[in-house]
Amino acid sequence: MRLVLAFATGAAASTSYLTWTADSFIQRGVKATKGYGEATIYEGYEAAYALTKNETYAEWYRGQIDDAVVLENGTIRDWKYDYYSLDDYRIGNNILWWYEHTHEAKYKQAADIIRAQLDRHPRTATGGFWHRQPVYPNQMWLDGIFMADSFYARWTRLFEPHNKTAWDDIARQFDNIDAHTRNRTTGLLVHGYDESKTAVWADPVTGAAPLVWSRAVGWYFMSLLEVIPQFPPLHPGRARLVKYFTTLAAGLKKAQDEKSGGWWLIMSEPYPGAPGNYIESSASAMFTFGWLKGMRLGLLSEREYLKPARKAYRGLVDQFVKENDDGTLYWEGTVKVGSLGSNGTYEYYISIPIVENDHRGAGPFMLAAYEMEKREG
């Protein structure tokens, strides 16, 4: 589907950073794939549609999913039934959004393919999903929680809401990652852990990675907010997840950079402010969004978090939003990638290039803008 768009772009034409970002990425084009980066920015379009009810956003978004991802027969284009990578499951959330909005069988069928893959996915001895087979055996990463467990919870809420075994299993993923990666002093979490303790970066006692990489923490923060509302209110796992969220929110408040309002790429001491470190835009957007949505859901105190959230949001706009010559918005300052398929050192993380208009940064910014604009009316 090719849409002819007649959006006004540019700061002077729009008071909404959400719609300005949405319009700008449509104008530049977003490759229609099932990758988790695209899945993340598509959530921004879900937010833009929720705020504006502009059907053009829905039409464009559907054009990114139909045939490119979900085929008419309910299968997923180029899906690998014997390839087990949590990153690939993130698109399931977007597929379920379309099922909830249309109730078309093909979306349910496509989501069921991913759900069945979870049943076959390799696990650690304690029941955690491997991040990927075969390259990351026995490893759980914060990223993987966002990639798989938000979908797992949403699918369960929609189709098997009384399946206690499934809810227990979802909670177990969070319990495992939190128990092995949380620093009890700072409240922050390192990037992941290796249950076998054999990875080059794994602590020989705990299996934990050495550093707090901000975007991984952001993925986890967002996933908690996605999963908590799905959980049965009386299931004991829900209270644990709320505690994980509020404890992390408090840790982020202590870690917020006073000058910029944002957060460093590597948040572990003594690296904030160190040569090569920088305020990173995707994580800063994720944390800002998390605080704002956490307040809206009643999980966080406005008295405690509204002022720093406003400061963080203003920092996003001032530091990372750029108006291009054609009036479109450019999103800057996003690190390209971060992986525990490395040695996990500070030198590794700061060596990764910064990229422009990355969907993993722009998507969370759209979500933060949605929360702020919904709040401000």
CSV table of C-alpha atoms in Angstrom, one decimal:
chain,number,residue,atom,x,y,z
A,1,MET,CA,0.0,0.0,0.0
A,2,ARG,CA,1.3,3.4,-0.9
A,3,LEU,CA,-0.2,6.4,0.9
A,4,VAL,CA,-0.1,10.0,-0.3
A,5,LEU,CA,0.5,12.0,2.8
A,6,ALA,CA,-0.2,15.7,3.3
A,7,PHE,CA,1.0,16.2,6.8
A,8,ALA,CA,2.4,19.5,8.1
A,9,THR,CA,5.9,19.0,9.3
A,10,GLY,CA,8.2,21.1,11.3
A,11,ALA,CA,8.2,22.6,14.8
A,12,ALA,CA,6.2,25.7,13.6
A,13,ALA,CA,3.5,23.5,12.0
A,14,SER,CA,3.0,21.1,15.0
A,15,THR,CA,2.8,21.5,18.7
A,16,SER,CA,3.0,17.7,19.1
A,17,TYR,CA,6.3,16.0,19.1
A,18,LEU,CA,4.5,12.7,18.9
A,19,THR,CA,2.8,13.5,15.5
A,20,TRP,CA,5.8,15.4,14.2
A,21,THR,CA,7.9,12.3,14.8
A,22,ALA,CA,5.3,10.0,13.3
A,23,ASP,CA,4.8,12.2,10.2
A,24,SER,CA,8.6,12.5,9.8
A,25,PHE,CA,9.3,8.8,9.8
A,26,ILE,CA,6.4,8.2,7.4
A,27,GLN,CA,7.8,10.8,5.0
A,28,ARG,CA,11.3,9.3,5.1
A,29,GLY,CA,10.0,5.7,5.0
A,30,VAL,CA,10.3,2.8,7.5
A,31,LYS,CA,11.4,-0.6,6.1
A,32,ALA,CA,8.5,-3.0,6.6
A,33,THR,CA,10.1,-5.8,8.5
A,34,LYS,CA,9.4,-7.9,11.6
A,35,GLY,CA,12.6,-6.7,13.3
A,36,TYR,CA,12.4,-5.6,16.9
A,37,GLY,CA,13.6,-2.1,16.0
A,38,GLU,CA,10.6,-1.7,13.7
A,39,ALA,CA,8.3,-3.4,16.2
A,40,THR,CA,9.4,-0.7,18.7
A,41,ILE,CA,8.7,2.3,16.5
A,42,TYR,CA,5.4,0.7,15.5
A,43,GLU,CA,4.3,1.1,19.1
A,44,GLY,CA,4.9,4.8,18.7
A,45,TYR,CA,2.3,4.7,15.9
A,46,GLU,CA,-0.1,2.9,18.2
A,47,ALA,CA,0.3,5.7,20.6
A,48,ALA,CA,-0.1,8.4,17.8
A,49,TYR,CA,-3.3,6.7,16.8
A,50,ALA,CA,-4.6,6.4,20.3
A,51,LEU,CA,-4.0,10.1,20.9
A,52,THR,CA,-5.2,11.5,17.6
A,53,LYS,CA,-7.6,8.9,16.1
A,54,ASN,CA,-6.0,9.8,12.8
A,55,GLU,CA,-6.9,6.9,10.5
A,56,THR,CA,-4.0,7.7,8.2
A,57,TYR,CA,-1.6,6.4,11.0
A,58,ALA,CA,-3.6,3.1,11.2
A,59,GLU,CA,-3.6,2.7,7.4
A,60,TRP,CA,0.1,3.3,7.2
A,61,TYR,CA,0.8,1.0,10.1
A,62,ARG,CA,-1.4,-1.8,8.6
A,63,GLY,CA,0.5,-1.4,5.4
A,64,GLN,CA,3.7,-2.2,7.3
A,65,ILE,CA,2.3,-5.4,8.8
A,66,ASP,CA,0.0,-6.9,6.2
A,67,ASP,CA,1.9,-9.1,3.7
A,68,ALA,CA,5.2,-7.7,4.8
A,69,VAL,CA,4.9,-9.6,8.2
A,70,VAL,CA,1.5,-11.3,8.4
A,71,LEU,CA,0.3,-13.2,5.3
A,72,GLU,CA,-3.3,-13.7,4.4
A,73,ASN,CA,-3.1,-17.3,5.4
A,74,GLY,CA,-2.1,-16.4,9.0
A,75,THR,CA,1.6,-17.3,8.6
A,76,ILE,CA,4.5,-15.0,9.2
A,77,ARG,CA,6.7,-14.1,6.2
A,78,ASP,CA,10.0,-16.0,6.3
A,79,TRP,CA,9.4,-17.3,9.8
A,80,LYS,CA,12.1,-19.8,11.0
A,81,TYR,CA,10.3,-22.4,13.1
A,82,ASP,CA,13.6,-23.9,14.3
A,83,TYR,CA,15.4,-20.6,15.1
A,84,TYR,CA,15.2,-19.6,18.7
A,85,SER,CA,16.0,-15.9,19.3
A,86,LEU,CA,13.9,-13.8,21.7
A,87,ASP,CA,14.5,-10.7,19.6
A,88,ASP,CA,12.3,-12.2,16.9
A,89,TYR,CA,9.3,-12.5,19.2
A,90,ARG,CA,8.8,-8.8,19.9
A,91,ILE,CA,6.7,-8.3,16.7
A,92,GLY,CA,4.1,-10.5,18.4
A,93,ASN,CA,3.0,-7.5,20.4
A,94,ASN,CA,2.2,-5.6,17.3
A,95,ILE,CA,0.4,-8.5,15.7
A,96,LEU,CA,-1.7,-8.8,18.9
A,97,TRP,CA,-2.5,-5.0,18.6
A,98,TRP,CA,-3.9,-5.7,15.2
A,99,TYR,CA,-5.9,-8.7,16.5
A,100,GLU,CA,-7.4,-6.6,19.2
A,101,HIS,CA,-8.3,-3.8,16.8
A,102,THR,CA,-9.8,-6.0,14.0
A,103,HIS,CA,-10.4,-9.5,15.4
A,104,GLU,CA,-9.2,-10.9,12.1
A,105,ALA,CA,-8.2,-14.6,12.4
A,106,LYS,CA,-4.9,-14.2,10.5
A,107,TYR,CA,-3.5,-12.1,13.3
A,108,LYS,CA,-4.5,-14.6,16.0
A,109,GLN,CA,-3.0,-17.4,13.8
A,110,ALA,CA,0.3,-15.5,13.4
A,111,ALA,CA,0.5,-14.7,17.1
A,112,ASP,CA,-0.1,-18.4,17.9
A,113,ILE,CA,3.0,-19.3,15.8
A,114,ILE,CA,5.2,-17.1,18.1
A,115,ARG,CA,3.4,-18.4,21.2
A,116,ALA,CA,4.1,-22.0,20.2
A,117,GLN,CA,7.7,-21.2,19.6
A,118,LEU,CA,8.0,-20.0,23.2
A,119,ASP,CA,6.9,-23.5,24.3
A,120,ARG,CA,9.8,-25.0,22.3
A,121,HIS,CA,12.4,-22.3,23.3
A,122,PRO,CA,15.5,-23.5,25.1
A,123,ARG,CA,15.7,-22.7,28.8
A,124,THR,CA,18.2,-22.5,31.6
A,125,ALA,CA,18.1,-25.0,34.4
A,126,THR,CA,15.9,-22.7,36.5
A,127,GLY,CA,13.4,-22.1,33.7
A,128,GLY,CA,14.6,-18.9,32.1
A,129,PHE,CA,14.5,-18.4,28.3
A,130,TRP,CA,17.9,-18.5,26.7
A,131,HIS,CA,18.5,-15.2,24.9
A,132,ARG,CA,19.3,-17.1,21.7
A,133,GLN,CA,20.3,-20.6,20.6
A,134,PRO,CA,23.0,-21.6,20.0
A,135,VAL,CA,25.1,-18.5,20.4
A,136,TYR,CA,24.0,-17.4,23.9
A,137,PRO,CA,23.3,-20.7,25.8
A,138,ASN,CA,22.1,-20.3,29.4
A,139,GLN,CA,22.2,-16.5,29.2
A,140,MET,CA,19.3,-14.2,30.1
A,141,TRP,CA,19.6,-10.6,29.1
A,142,LEU,CA,17.4,-7.7,30.2
A,143,ASP,CA,16.7,-7.1,26.5
A,144,GLY,CA,15.1,-10.5,26.2
A,145,ILE,CA,12.5,-9.7,28.8
A,146,PHE,CA,11.2,-6.9,26.6
A,147,MET,CA,11.5,-9.0,23.5
A,148,ALA,CA,9.5,-12.1,24.7
A,149,ASP,CA,7.7,-11.7,28.0
A,150,SER,CA,5.6,-8.6,27.1
A,151,PHE,CA,4.1,-10.7,24.3
A,152,TYR,CA,3.8,-13.8,26.4
A,153,ALA,CA,1.8,-11.9,29.0
A,154,ARG,CA,-0.4,-10.1,26.4
A,155,TRP,CA,-1.2,-13.4,24.6
A,156,THR,CA,-2.0,-15.1,27.9
A,157,ARG,CA,-4.3,-12.3,29.0
A,158,LEU,CA,-6.2,-12.5,25.7
A,159,PHE,CA,-6.5,-16.2,25.2
A,160,GLU,CA,-5.7,-18.1,28.4
A,161,PRO,CA,-6.3,-15.6,31.3
A,162,HIS,CA,-6.9,-18.4,33.9
A,163,ASN,CA,-3.7,-20.3,33.0
A,164,LYS,CA,-1.9,-20.0,36.3
A,165,THR,CA,1.0,-22.1,35.0
A,166,ALA,CA,1.6,-19.5,32.3
A,167,TRP,CA,1.4,-16.6,34.7
A,168,ASP,CA,3.9,-18.3,37.0
A,169,ASP,CA,6.2,-18.9,34.1
A,170,ILE,CA,6.1,-15.2,33.1
A,171,ALA,CA,6.8,-14.1,36.6
A,172,ARG,CA,9.7,-16.5,36.7
A,173,GLN,CA,11.4,-14.7,33.9
A,174,PHE,CA,11.4,-11.5,35.8
A,175,ASP,CA,12.3,-13.2,39.1
A,176,ASN,CA,15.3,-14.8,37.5
A,177,ILE,CA,16.7,-11.8,35.8
A,178,ASP,CA,16.1,-9.5,38.8
A,179,ALA,CA,17.7,-12.0,41.3
A,180,HIS,CA,20.9,-12.3,39.2
A,181,THR,CA,21.4,-8.8,37.8
A,182,ARG,CA,20.1,-6.3,40.4
A,183,ASN,CA,22.6,-4.2,42.4
A,184,ARG,CA,20.9,-4.0,45.8
A,185,THR,CA,22.7,-0.7,46.6
A,186,THR,CA,21.9,1.3,43.5
A,187,GLY,CA,18.7,-0.4,42.4
A,188,LEU,CA,20.1,-0.7,38.9
A,189,LEU,CA,20.6,-3.9,36.9
A,190,VAL,CA,23.5,-5.1,34.8
A,191,HIS,CA,23.0,-6.2,31.2
A,192,GLY,CA,22.4,-9.9,31.9
A,193,TYR,CA,23.7,-13.1,33.4
A,194,ASP,CA,25.0,-16.5,32.4
A,195,GLU,CA,23.6,-19.3,34.5
A,196,SER,CA,26.4,-21.5,33.5
A,197,LYS,CA,29.0,-18.8,34.5
A,198,THR,CA,31.1,-19.7,31.5
A,199,ALA,CA,30.8,-16.5,29.4
A,200,VAL,CA,34.0,-14.4,29.2
A,201,TRP,CA,32.2,-11.6,31.0
A,202,ALA,CA,30.4,-13.7,33.6
A,203,ASP,CA,31.2,-13.2,37.3
A,204,PRO,CA,32.5,-16.5,38.5
A,205,VAL,CA,30.2,-16.5,41.5
A,206,THR,CA,27.0,-14.9,40.3
A,207,GLY,CA,27.3,-15.2,36.6
A,208,ALA,CA,26.3,-11.6,36.2
A,209,ALA,CA,27.6,-9.2,33.5
A,210,PRO,CA,29.9,-6.4,34.8
A,211,LEU,CA,28.2,-3.2,33.7
A,212,VAL,CA,24.9,-1.4,33.6
A,213,TRP,CA,24.2,-0.7,30.0
A,214,SER,CA,21.4,1.9,30.0
A,215,ARG,CA,19.4,0.7,27.0
A,216,ALA,CA,19.1,-2.8,28.4
A,217,VAL,CA,17.8,-1.3,31.6
A,218,GLY,CA,15.3,0.7,29.5
A,219,TRP,CA,14.0,-2.4,27.8
A,220,TYR,CA,13.4,-4.0,31.2
A,221,PHE,CA,11.7,-0.9,32.6
A,222,MET,CA,9.4,-0.7,29.6
A,223,SER,CA,8.5,-4.4,29.8
A,224,LEU,CA,7.6,-4.2,33.5
A,225,LEU,CA,5.1,-1.5,32.5
A,226,GLU,CA,3.7,-3.6,29.7
A,227,VAL,CA,3.3,-6.7,31.8
A,228,ILE,CA,2.1,-5.4,35.1
A,229,PRO,CA,-1.3,-4.3,33.7
A,230,GLN,CA,-1.8,-7.7,32.0
A,231,PHE,CA,-1.3,-9.7,35.2
A,232,PRO,CA,-4.2,-11.0,37.2
A,233,PRO,CA,-4.5,-8.6,40.2
A,234,LEU,CA,-4.4,-11.3,42.8
A,235,HIS,CA,-1.5,-13.3,41.4
A,236,PRO,CA,1.5,-13.0,43.8
A,237,GLY,CA,3.8,-12.3,40.8
A,238,ARG,CA,2.1,-9.0,40.1
A,239,ALA,CA,3.2,-7.5,43.5
A,240,ARG,CA,6.8,-8.7,42.8
A,241,LEU,CA,6.8,-7.0,39.4
A,242,VAL,CA,5.5,-3.8,40.9
A,243,LYS,CA,8.3,-3.9,43.4
A,244,TYR,CA,10.9,-4.5,40.7
A,245,PHE,CA,9.5,-1.5,38.8
A,246,THR,CA,9.3,0.9,41.7
A,247,THR,CA,12.8,-0.1,43.0
A,248,LEU,CA,14.2,0.5,39.5
A,249,ALA,CA,12.4,3.9,39.2
A,250,ALA,CA,14.0,5.0,42.4
A,251,GLY,CA,17.4,3.9,41.2
A,252,LEU,CA,17.0,5.8,38.0
A,253,LYS,CA,16.1,8.9,40.0
A,254,LYS,CA,19.4,8.7,41.8
A,255,ALA,CA,21.3,8.1,38.5
A,256,GLN,CA,19.7,10.9,36.5
A,257,ASP,CA,22.3,13.4,35.3
A,258,GLU,CA,21.7,16.7,37.0
A,259,LYS,CA,22.8,18.9,34.1
A,260,SER,CA,21.1,17.2,31.1
A,261,GLY,CA,18.2,15.4,32.8
A,262,GLY,CA,19.2,12.3,30.9
A,263,TRP,CA,21.2,9.1,31.6
A,264,TRP,CA,24.6,7.9,30.7
A,265,LEU,CA,25.3,5.1,28.2
A,266,ILE,CA,27.1,3.2,31.0
A,267,MET,CA,25.6,3.9,34.4
A,268,SER,CA,27.9,1.9,36.6
A,269,GLU,CA,30.3,3.8,38.8
A,270,PRO,CA,32.9,5.2,38.1
A,271,TYR,CA,31.9,5.7,34.5
A,272,PRO,CA,29.3,8.5,34.5
A,273,GLY,CA,31.2,11.5,33.1
A,274,ALA,CA,34.2,9.3,32.1
A,275,PRO,CA,36.0,9.8,28.8
A,276,GLY,CA,33.9,8.2,26.0
A,277,ASN,CA,30.7,8.0,28.0
A,278,TYR,CA,27.8,10.1,26.9
A,279,ILE,CA,24.1,10.8,27.6
A,280,GLU,CA,22.3,8.3,25.4
A,281,SER,CA,19.0,9.1,23.8
A,282,SER,CA,17.1,5.8,23.6
A,283,ALA,CA,17.6,4.9,27.2
A,284,SER,CA,16.8,8.4,28.3
A,285,ALA,CA,13.5,8.3,26.3
A,286,MET,CA,12.7,4.9,27.8
A,287,PHE,CA,13.2,6.0,31.4
A,288,THR,CA,11.3,9.3,30.8
A,289,PHE,CA,8.4,7.3,29.3
A,290,GLY,CA,8.6,4.8,32.2
A,291,TRP,CA,8.3,7.5,34.9
A,292,LEU,CA,5.4,9.2,33.1
A,293,LYS,CA,3.4,6.0,32.5
A,294,GLY,CA,4.2,4.8,36.0
A,295,MET,CA,2.6,7.9,37.4
A,296,ARG,CA,-0.4,7.5,35.1
A,297,LEU,CA,-0.9,3.9,36.3
A,298,GLY,CA,-0.6,5.0,39.9
A,299,LEU,CA,2.6,3.0,40.5
A,300,LEU,CA,4.7,6.1,41.2
A,301,SER,CA,4.1,9.3,43.2
A,302,GLU,CA,3.6,12.4,41.1
A,303,ARG,CA,5.0,14.5,44.0
A,304,GLU,CA,8.3,12.5,43.8
A,305,TYR,CA,8.6,11.9,40.0
A,306,LEU,CA,6.8,14.6,38.0
A,307,LYS,CA,9.5,17.3,38.4
A,308,PRO,CA,12.4,15.0,37.3
A,309,ALA,CA,10.2,13.5,34.5
A,310,ARG,CA,9.6,17.0,33.1
A,311,LYS,CA,13.3,17.7,33.3
A,312,ALA,CA,14.1,14.5,31.5
A,313,TYR,CA,11.5,15.2,28.8
A,314,ARG,CA,12.8,18.7,28.2
A,315,GLY,CA,16.3,17.2,28.0
A,316,LEU,CA,15.1,14.8,25.2
A,317,VAL,CA,13.7,17.7,23.2
A,318,ASP,CA,16.6,20.0,23.7
A,319,GLN,CA,19.4,17.5,23.1
A,320,PHE,CA,18.1,14.9,20.6
A,321,VAL,CA,15.4,16.6,18.5
A,322,LYS,CA,16.7,18.3,15.3
A,323,GLU,CA,14.6,20.0,12.7
A,324,ASN,CA,15.8,19.1,9.2
A,325,ASP,CA,15.8,21.5,6.3
A,326,ASP,CA,12.7,19.9,4.9
A,327,GLY,CA,10.8,20.4,8.2
A,328,THR,CA,11.0,16.8,9.3
A,329,LEU,CA,12.2,15.8,12.7
A,330,TYR,CA,15.5,14.0,13.1
A,331,TRP,CA,16.1,11.9,16.2
A,332,GLU,CA,19.7,11.8,17.3
A,333,GLY,CA,22.1,10.3,19.9
A,334,THR,CA,21.0,6.6,19.8
A,335,VAL,CA,23.7,3.9,20.2
A,336,LYS,CA,23.6,1.4,17.4
A,337,VAL,CA,23.7,-1.7,19.4
A,338,GLY,CA,25.0,-3.4,22.6
A,339,SER,CA,25.6,-7.1,23.0
A,340,LEU,CA,26.8,-9.6,25.5
A,341,GLY,CA,28.2,-11.4,22.5
A,342,SER,CA,31.2,-9.3,23.4
A,343,ASN,CA,33.7,-9.1,26.3
A,344,GLY,CA,31.2,-6.8,28.1
A,345,THR,CA,33.8,-4.2,28.9
A,346,TYR,CA,33.4,-0.4,29.1
A,347,GLU,CA,35.7,-0.1,26.1
A,348,TYR,CA,33.4,-2.3,24.1
A,349,TYR,CA,30.2,-0.4,24.8
A,350,ILE,CA,31.7,3.1,24.1
A,351,SER,CA,33.2,1.8,20.8
A,352,ILE,CA,29.7,1.3,19.3
A,353,PRO,CA,28.7,4.1,16.9
A,354,ILE,CA,25.9,6.6,17.5
A,355,VAL,CA,23.3,6.6,14.8
A,356,GLU,CA,20.6,9.0,13.6
A,357,ASN,CA,16.8,8.2,13.4
A,358,ASP,CA,17.2,4.8,15.0
A,359,HIS,CA,13.8,3.2,15.6
A,360,ARG,CA,14.9,2.0,19.0
A,361,GLY,CA,15.3,5.5,20.1
A,362,ALA,CA,12.5,7.3,18.2
A,363,GLY,CA,9.9,4.7,19.3
A,364,PRO,CA,10.4,5.3,23.0
A,365,PHE,CA,10.5,9.1,22.4
A,366,MET,CA,7.1,8.8,20.7
A,367,LEU,CA,5.8,6.9,23.8
A,368,ALA,CA,7.2,9.5,26.1
A,369,ALA,CA,5.7,12.3,24.0
A,370,TYR,CA,2.3,10.5,24.1
A,371,GLU,CA,2.4,10.3,27.9
A,372,MET,CA,3.4,14.0,28.2
A,373,GLU,CA,0.9,15.2,25.7
A,374,LYS,CA,-1.9,13.1,27.2
A,375,ARG,CA,-1.0,14.6,30.5
A,376,GLU,CA,-0.9,18.2,29.3
A,377,GLY,CA,-4.0,17.8,27.2
